[in-house]
Coordinates of C-alpha atoms in Angstrom, one line a residue:
M1 CA 0.0 0.0 0.0
V2 CA 1.5 3.4 -1.0
R3 CA 1.4 6.0 1.7
K4 CA -0.1 9.3 0.6
C5 CA 1.6 12.3 2.3
S6 CA 3.7 15.4 1.6
P7 CA 7.4 15.7 2.7
I8 CA 7.8 17.6 6.0
Q9 CA 10.5 20.3 5.6
H10 CA 10.3 21.9 9.0
V11 CA 12.2 19.9 11.6
L12 CA 13.7 20.6 15.0
F13 CA 16.3 17.9 15.7
L14 CA 17.6 18.2 19.3
K15 CA 21.1 16.8 19.3
T16 CA 22.2 14.8 22.3
H17 CA 25.8 14.0 23.0
K18 CA 27.4 10.8 21.9
T19 CA 24.2 9.2 20.6
G20 CA 25.0 9.2 16.9
S21 CA 23.3 12.6 16.6
T22 CA 26.1 13.9 14.3
T23 CA 25.3 11.2 11.8
I24 CA 21.6 12.2 11.9
A25 CA 22.5 15.9 11.5
N26 CA 24.4 15.0 8.3
I27 CA 21.1 13.6 6.9
F28 CA 19.4 16.9 7.6
F29 CA 22.3 18.9 6.3
R30 CA 22.3 17.1 2.9
Y31 CA 18.5 17.1 2.6
G32 CA 18.2 20.9 3.3
D33 CA 21.4 21.9 1.4
S34 CA 20.3 20.0 -1.8
R35 CA 16.9 21.9 -1.7
D36 CA 18.3 25.3 -0.7
L37 CA 16.3 25.2 2.6
T38 CA 17.2 27.3 5.6
F39 CA 18.9 26.3 8.9
V40 CA 19.2 27.8 12.4
L41 CA 23.0 28.2 12.6
G42 CA 25.4 29.2 15.3
H43 CA 28.9 30.6 15.1
D44 CA 30.3 27.0 15.5
T45 CA 28.8 23.6 16.2
L46 CA 26.9 24.9 19.2
I47 CA 24.0 27.3 19.5
G48 CA 24.4 28.7 23.0
W49 CA 25.0 25.3 24.6
P50 CA 25.2 24.6 27.6
R51 CA 22.6 27.4 28.0
R52 CA 19.1 26.9 27.1
F53 CA 18.3 27.8 23.5
Q54 CA 17.3 31.4 22.7
V55 CA 16.7 32.9 19.3
S56 CA 19.3 35.5 19.9
F57 CA 22.0 32.8 20.2
S58 CA 21.8 32.0 16.5
L59 CA 23.0 33.9 13.5
P60 CA 20.4 36.3 12.0
L61 CA 17.6 34.3 10.5
E62 CA 16.9 34.5 6.8
I63 CA 13.1 33.9 7.2
P64 CA 10.9 33.9 10.3
R65 CA 10.2 30.2 10.0
P66 CA 13.5 28.3 9.2
N67 CA 13.4 24.7 8.0
F68 CA 15.9 23.0 10.3
L69 CA 17.6 23.2 13.6
C70 CA 20.1 20.4 14.1
S71 CA 23.1 21.9 16.0
H72 CA 23.9 21.2 19.6
T73 CA 21.7 23.4 21.9
R74 CA 19.8 22.8 25.1
Y75 CA 16.0 22.3 24.9
N76 CA 13.9 25.3 25.6
Q77 CA 10.2 25.0 24.8
K78 CA 9.0 28.6 24.3
P79 CA 11.6 29.9 21.8
M80 CA 11.7 26.6 20.0
N81 CA 8.0 26.4 19.7
Y82 CA 8.1 30.0 18.4
L83 CA 10.5 29.2 15.6
F84 CA 9.1 25.7 14.9
P85 CA 5.3 25.8 15.5
K86 CA 4.0 22.4 16.5
T87 CA 1.3 22.7 13.8
T88 CA 3.8 22.7 11.0
A89 CA 7.0 21.2 12.3
K90 CA 8.2 17.9 13.6
Y91 CA 10.3 17.5 16.8
V92 CA 12.9 14.7 16.8
T93 CA 15.7 13.6 19.1
I94 CA 17.8 10.5 19.9
L95 CA 18.7 8.5 23.0
R96 CA 21.2 5.8 23.7
N97 CA 21.4 3.2 26.5
P98 CA 23.0 5.1 29.4
V99 CA 25.9 2.6 30.0
D100 CA 27.3 3.0 26.5
Q101 CA 26.4 6.7 26.2
Y102 CA 27.9 7.7 29.5
E103 CA 31.1 5.8 28.9
S104 CA 31.4 7.5 25.5
V105 CA 30.7 11.0 26.9
F106 CA 33.1 10.4 29.9
N107 CA 36.0 9.5 27.7
Y108 CA 35.3 11.7 24.6
I109 CA 35.4 14.9 26.6
G110 CA 38.1 13.6 29.0
L111 CA 36.2 13.8 32.3
G112 CA 38.8 11.6 34.0
D113 CA 41.6 14.0 33.2
I114 CA 39.5 17.1 34.1
Y115 CA 38.7 15.7 37.5
G116 CA 42.2 14.4 38.2
F117 CA 41.4 10.7 37.9
G118 CA 43.9 10.1 35.0
R119 CA 43.5 9.4 31.3
D120 CA 43.1 5.6 31.2
P121 CA 39.6 5.2 29.9
R122 CA 38.5 2.3 32.1
K123 CA 40.4 3.1 35.3
A124 CA 39.5 6.8 35.3
L125 CA 35.8 5.9 34.9
E126 CA 35.9 3.3 37.7
I127 CA 37.7 5.7 40.1
F128 CA 35.2 8.5 39.2
L129 CA 32.2 6.3 39.9
S130 CA 33.7 5.1 43.2
T131 CA 34.8 8.6 44.4
G132 CA 32.1 10.8 43.0
I133 CA 32.0 14.6 42.6
E134 CA 30.2 17.4 44.3
Y135 CA 27.4 19.4 42.7
E136 CA 29.7 22.4 42.2
D137 CA 32.1 20.3 40.2
V138 CA 29.7 20.1 37.2
F139 CA 30.4 23.8 36.5
R140 CA 34.2 23.4 36.2
T141 CA 34.0 23.7 32.4
A142 CA 31.2 23.8 29.8
S143 CA 31.7 20.2 29.0
T144 CA 31.5 19.1 32.6
R145 CA 27.8 20.0 32.5
L146 CA 27.5 16.5 31.1
A147 CA 29.1 14.8 34.1
R148 CA 25.7 13.5 35.3
N149 CA 22.6 12.6 33.3
P150 CA 23.9 14.1 30.1
M151 CA 20.9 13.2 27.9
S152 CA 18.5 14.7 30.5
F153 CA 20.6 17.8 30.6
D154 CA 20.6 18.3 26.8
L155 CA 16.8 17.8 26.9
G156 CA 16.4 20.6 29.4
L157 CA 15.9 18.9 32.8
A158 CA 17.1 21.1 35.6
Y159 CA 19.8 19.7 38.0
K160 CA 17.5 20.2 41.0
F161 CA 15.2 17.5 39.6
H162 CA 18.0 14.9 38.8
Q163 CA 17.3 13.0 42.1
N164 CA 13.5 13.6 42.2
V165 CA 11.7 10.6 40.7
T166 CA 8.3 12.3 40.5
A167 CA 9.8 15.3 38.7
I168 CA 11.7 13.1 36.3
K169 CA 8.6 11.2 35.4
N170 CA 6.7 14.4 34.9
Y171 CA 9.4 15.7 32.6
I172 CA 9.3 12.5 30.6
A173 CA 5.6 13.0 30.1
F174 CA 6.3 16.6 29.0
L175 CA 8.9 15.4 26.5
E176 CA 6.5 12.8 25.1
K177 CA 4.1 15.6 24.2
E178 CA 6.8 17.8 22.8
F179 CA 8.6 15.2 20.5
D180 CA 7.1 13.4 17.6
L181 CA 9.9 10.9 17.5
I182 CA 12.6 9.8 19.9
M183 CA 15.0 7.6 18.1
I184 CA 17.2 4.9 19.8
T185 CA 20.9 4.7 18.9
D186 CA 21.0 1.0 19.7
Y187 CA 18.5 0.4 16.8
F188 CA 19.9 3.0 14.3
D189 CA 18.5 1.4 11.1
E190 CA 15.0 1.2 12.6
S191 CA 15.3 4.7 13.9
V192 CA 16.1 6.3 10.6
V193 CA 13.4 4.3 8.8
L194 CA 10.9 5.6 11.4
L195 CA 12.3 9.1 10.7
K196 CA 11.8 8.6 7.0
R197 CA 8.2 7.5 7.5
L198 CA 7.4 10.4 9.9
L199 CA 8.7 13.0 7.5
C200 CA 7.4 11.3 4.3
W201 CA 10.9 11.3 2.8
E202 CA 12.5 8.8 0.4
L203 CA 14.8 6.0 1.4
D204 CA 17.7 7.7 -0.4
D205 CA 17.2 10.7 1.8
I206 CA 18.2 8.8 5.0
L207 CA 21.2 6.9 3.6
H208 CA 24.3 7.7 5.8
F209 CA 27.7 6.7 6.9
K210 CA 28.7 6.6 10.6
S211 CA 30.5 9.8 11.7
N212 CA 32.3 11.2 14.7
E213 CA 33.3 7.8 16.0
R214 CA 35.9 7.6 18.8
Q215 CA 39.3 6.1 18.3
D216 CA 39.7 2.7 19.9
K217 CA 42.3 3.9 22.4
E218 CA 39.6 6.2 23.9
R219 CA 37.2 3.4 24.7
A220 CA 36.7 1.8 28.1
V221 CA 36.2 -1.9 27.2
N222 CA 35.3 -4.9 29.3
L223 CA 33.4 -3.0 32.0
S224 CA 32.3 -5.1 34.9
D225 CA 28.7 -5.6 35.8
A226 CA 29.4 -3.6 39.0
V227 CA 30.7 -0.6 37.0
K228 CA 27.7 -0.8 34.6
D229 CA 25.3 -0.8 37.6
K230 CA 27.1 2.3 39.0
I231 CA 26.7 4.1 35.7
K232 CA 23.0 3.4 35.8
R233 CA 22.6 4.6 39.4
W234 CA 24.8 7.7 38.9
N235 CA 22.7 8.5 35.8
A236 CA 19.3 7.4 37.1
A237 CA 17.4 10.1 35.3
D238 CA 18.9 9.1 32.0
E239 CA 18.1 5.4 32.8
L240 CA 14.4 6.3 33.5
L241 CA 14.3 8.4 30.3
F242 CA 15.8 5.7 28.2
Q243 CA 13.7 2.8 29.5
Y244 CA 10.5 4.8 28.9
F245 CA 11.2 5.9 25.4
N246 CA 12.8 2.6 24.4
Q247 CA 9.3 1.1 25.0
T248 CA 7.5 3.9 23.1
F249 CA 9.9 3.4 20.2
W250 CA 8.9 -0.3 19.7
R251 CA 5.2 0.6 20.1
K252 CA 5.6 3.1 17.3
I253 CA 7.2 0.4 15.1
E254 CA 4.3 -2.0 15.9
M255 CA 1.8 0.7 14.8
E256 CA 3.6 1.1 11.5
G257 CA 2.7 -2.4 10.5
K258 CA 4.3 -4.6 7.8
G259 CA 5.2 -1.7 5.6
F260 CA 7.8 -0.6 8.1
Y261 CA 9.7 -3.9 7.8
D262 CA 9.5 -3.7 4.0
D263 CA 11.1 -0.2 4.2
L264 CA 13.7 -1.5 6.6
A265 CA 14.8 -4.3 4.4
A266 CA 14.9 -2.0 1.3
F267 CA 16.9 0.5 3.3
R268 CA 19.5 -2.0 4.3
R269 CA 19.9 -3.1 0.7
K270 CA 20.4 0.5 -0.4
K271 CA 22.8 1.1 2.5
E272 CA 24.9 -1.9 1.5
Q273 CA 24.9 -0.7 -2.2
I274 CA 26.1 2.8 -1.4
S275 CA 28.8 1.5 1.0
R276 CA 30.2 -0.8 -1.8
L277 CA 30.0 2.1 -4.2
C278 CA 31.7 4.8 -2.1
L279 CA 33.9 3.2 0.6
T280 CA 37.0 1.1 1.0
N281 CA 37.3 -1.4 3.9
G282 CA 39.6 0.9 5.8
T283 CA 39.2 3.9 8.0
S284 CA 41.0 7.2 8.4
L285 CA 41.4 9.8 11.1
Q286 CA 39.5 13.1 10.7
L287 CA 40.1 16.3 12.6
Q288 CA 36.9 17.1 14.4
Y289 CA 37.9 19.8 16.8
K290 CA 41.2 21.3 17.8
N291 CA 43.6 18.4 18.6
K292 CA 40.6 16.0 18.5
Y293 CA 40.7 13.3 15.8
V294 CA 37.9 10.8 15.2
K295 CA 37.6 7.7 13.1
A296 CA 36.1 8.3 9.6
V297 CA 35.2 6.0 6.7
S298 CA 37.6 6.0 3.8
L299 CA 36.4 6.9 0.2
K300 CA 37.5 5.1 -2.8
Q301 CA 39.9 7.0 -5.0
D302 CA 38.7 6.0 -8.5
L303 CA 35.1 7.4 -8.3
R304 CA 33.5 9.4 -11.1
A305 CA 33.1 13.1 -10.4
E306 CA 29.4 13.0 -9.8
T307 CA 29.6 9.9 -7.6
R308 CA 32.5 11.4 -5.7
E309 CA 30.6 14.5 -4.9
H310 CA 27.6 12.5 -3.6
C311 CA 29.9 10.3 -1.5
E312 CA 31.9 13.2 -0.1
R313 CA 28.7 14.9 1.1
M314 CA 27.9 11.8 3.1
T315 CA 31.3 11.8 4.7
T316 CA 31.7 15.6 5.3
S317 CA 32.5 16.4 8.9
E318 CA 30.0 18.5 10.9
N319 CA 32.4 21.4 11.2
R320 CA 33.0 21.5 7.4
Y321 CA 29.3 21.2 6.5
L322 CA 28.3 23.9 9.0
A323 CA 31.0 26.2 7.5
H324 CA 29.5 25.5 4.0
L325 CA 25.9 26.3 5.3
R326 CA 27.1 29.5 7.0
R327 CA 28.7 30.7 3.7
K328 CA 25.4 30.0 1.9
H329 CA 23.5 31.8 4.7
S330 CA 25.8 34.9 4.4
L331 CA 25.4 35.1 0.7
R332 CA 21.6 34.8 0.9
L333 CA 21.4 37.5 3.6
A334 CA 23.6 39.8 1.5
S335 CA 21.3 39.2 -1.5
L336 CA 18.2 40.0 0.6
S337 CA 19.8 43.2 1.8
A338 CA 20.8 44.2 -1.7
A339 CA 17.3 43.6 -3.0
A340 CA 15.8 45.7 -0.2
A341 CA 18.2 48.5 -0.9
N342 CA 17.3 48.5 -4.6
E343 CA 13.6 48.5 -3.8
E344 CA 14.0 51.5 -1.5
R345 CA 16.2 53.3 -4.1
A346 CA 13.6 52.8 -6.8
E347 CA 10.9 54.0 -4.4
E348 CA 12.8 57.2 -3.6
M349 CA 13.3 58.0 -7.3
A350 CA 9.6 58.3 -7.9
S351 CA 8.3 61.7 -6.7
W352 CA 4.8 62.5 -5.6
D353 CA 4.3 64.4 -8.8
V354 CA 3.6 61.1 -10.7
A355 CA 0.0 61.6 -9.6
T356 CA -2.0 64.9 -9.7
E357 CA -5.4 64.2 -8.0
L358 CA -4.2 65.7 -4.7
N359 CA -1.8 68.2 -6.2
Y360 CA -1.2 71.1 -3.9
A361 CA -2.0 74.4 -5.7
S362 CA 0.7 77.0 -5.6
L363 CA -0.1 80.1 -3.6
S364 CA 1.9 82.4 -5.8
R365 CA 3.5 82.6 -9.3
N366 CA 6.8 82.9 -7.6
T367 CA 6.3 79.7 -5.6
A368 CA 5.2 77.9 -8.8
K369 CA 8.4 79.0 -10.6
K370 CA 10.5 77.7 -7.6
Q371 CA 8.6 74.4 -7.7
E372 CA 9.3 74.0 -11.4
K373 CA 12.9 74.8 -10.9
R374 CA 13.1 72.2 -8.1
R375 CA 11.4 69.6 -10.4
G376 CA 14.0 70.2 -13.0
K377 CA 16.8 69.8 -10.5
R378 CA 15.2 66.6 -9.1
E379 CA 14.8 65.1 -12.6
N380 CA 18.5 65.9 -13.3
Y381 CA 19.4 64.3 -9.9
Q382 CA 17.4 61.2 -10.7
H383 CA 19.1 60.9 -14.1
K384 CA 22.5 61.1 -12.5
L385 CA 21.5 58.7 -9.7
S386 CA 20.3 56.1 -12.2
R387 CA 23.6 56.3 -14.0
R388 CA 25.7 55.9 -10.9
G389 CA 23.9 52.8 -9.6
G390 CA 24.3 52.0 -5.9
N391 CA 27.0 54.6 -4.8
W392 CA 24.9 57.5 -3.8
R393 CA 24.0 59.7 -0.9
V394 CA 21.1 62.2 -0.5
R395 CA 22.0 65.6 0.9
V396 CA 19.0 67.7 1.9
K397 CA 19.5 71.5 1.7
P398 CA 17.4 73.9 3.9
D399 CA 14.4 75.3 2.2
K400 CA 14.5 79.1 2.3
D401 CA 10.8 79.4 1.8
R402 CA 10.0 77.5 5.0
N403 CA 9.1 79.5 8.1

């Protein structure tokens, strides 16, 4: 059965840390870029994070209702609902099981080193969980805001509620109303197929390669059950969050029916085909931030130009893609400003004498002569102005006839 719907092109994607959200963002970048749609952009990969989102944190908007927001920012209902009205936009985010997500956050941003527990991924994590930190310690740097319940923090839960079960459950109920889809990293293929069906996109639109993957030396492997249990207890709010939305995730899939699994099988075939077309079996290191390298897929060297361009877009780092989108953004803003200036200039070149129904009768012959003289000067000025183009200034001389 063919689903009848129109593609959704207004999406707020709330990025969460170390959940595969950079891979999802690349999907939105490519979709919007190829259709010249607009993005809410920051000066870098963040829009005000770790502060709650405000419209003023972004670069000037091209239009009042942008198409996409998919940079790291902290959830803030009112300004986000203003830019992305719930009647026309879809709200999406992604969660990951807290054991894997927290281990990834801890070692990616180097919490062990920051808190003086060393740089060994596993040992530093174990010492941290055994020793603990005080509340004030989460404010040591911007990144340390993620030291406890990082997914709940990104989604806007205040610290004062992190140990309040009732408040956490109420906030989960709030998020369920706010978000149309909460994907699960652990079931990435199923997640992007749900995304495709929610937005009424094509399978080709959600093809992707994994990005922003840590190097093996930064991973804490072979964690004991005791350490895993401590991670869940230290991040109890995230554990409640994940367990709830993992259940709603599978209920959504069940409601999609057989067509979902047809899409899933077709998507996996297409993903395998594009991987064989674009990639070698190896990986490379990609500079993500200053002194921070991540694993990246490796493109084949003998690709045709059109194929290479397509494959490169799928492997472009977040920083590079955002720089490209900011350049497009600046050019479009400059074009809008130039168009507005030209319209204003054209308006000022047309005097009120183009119509005569409400012409003001001269009180004297002398005044009429002066008006005729001024009209001649104005016509001469307009002629010169039209020849000079945009380099002009208007100088107003005092009118001697005014009292």
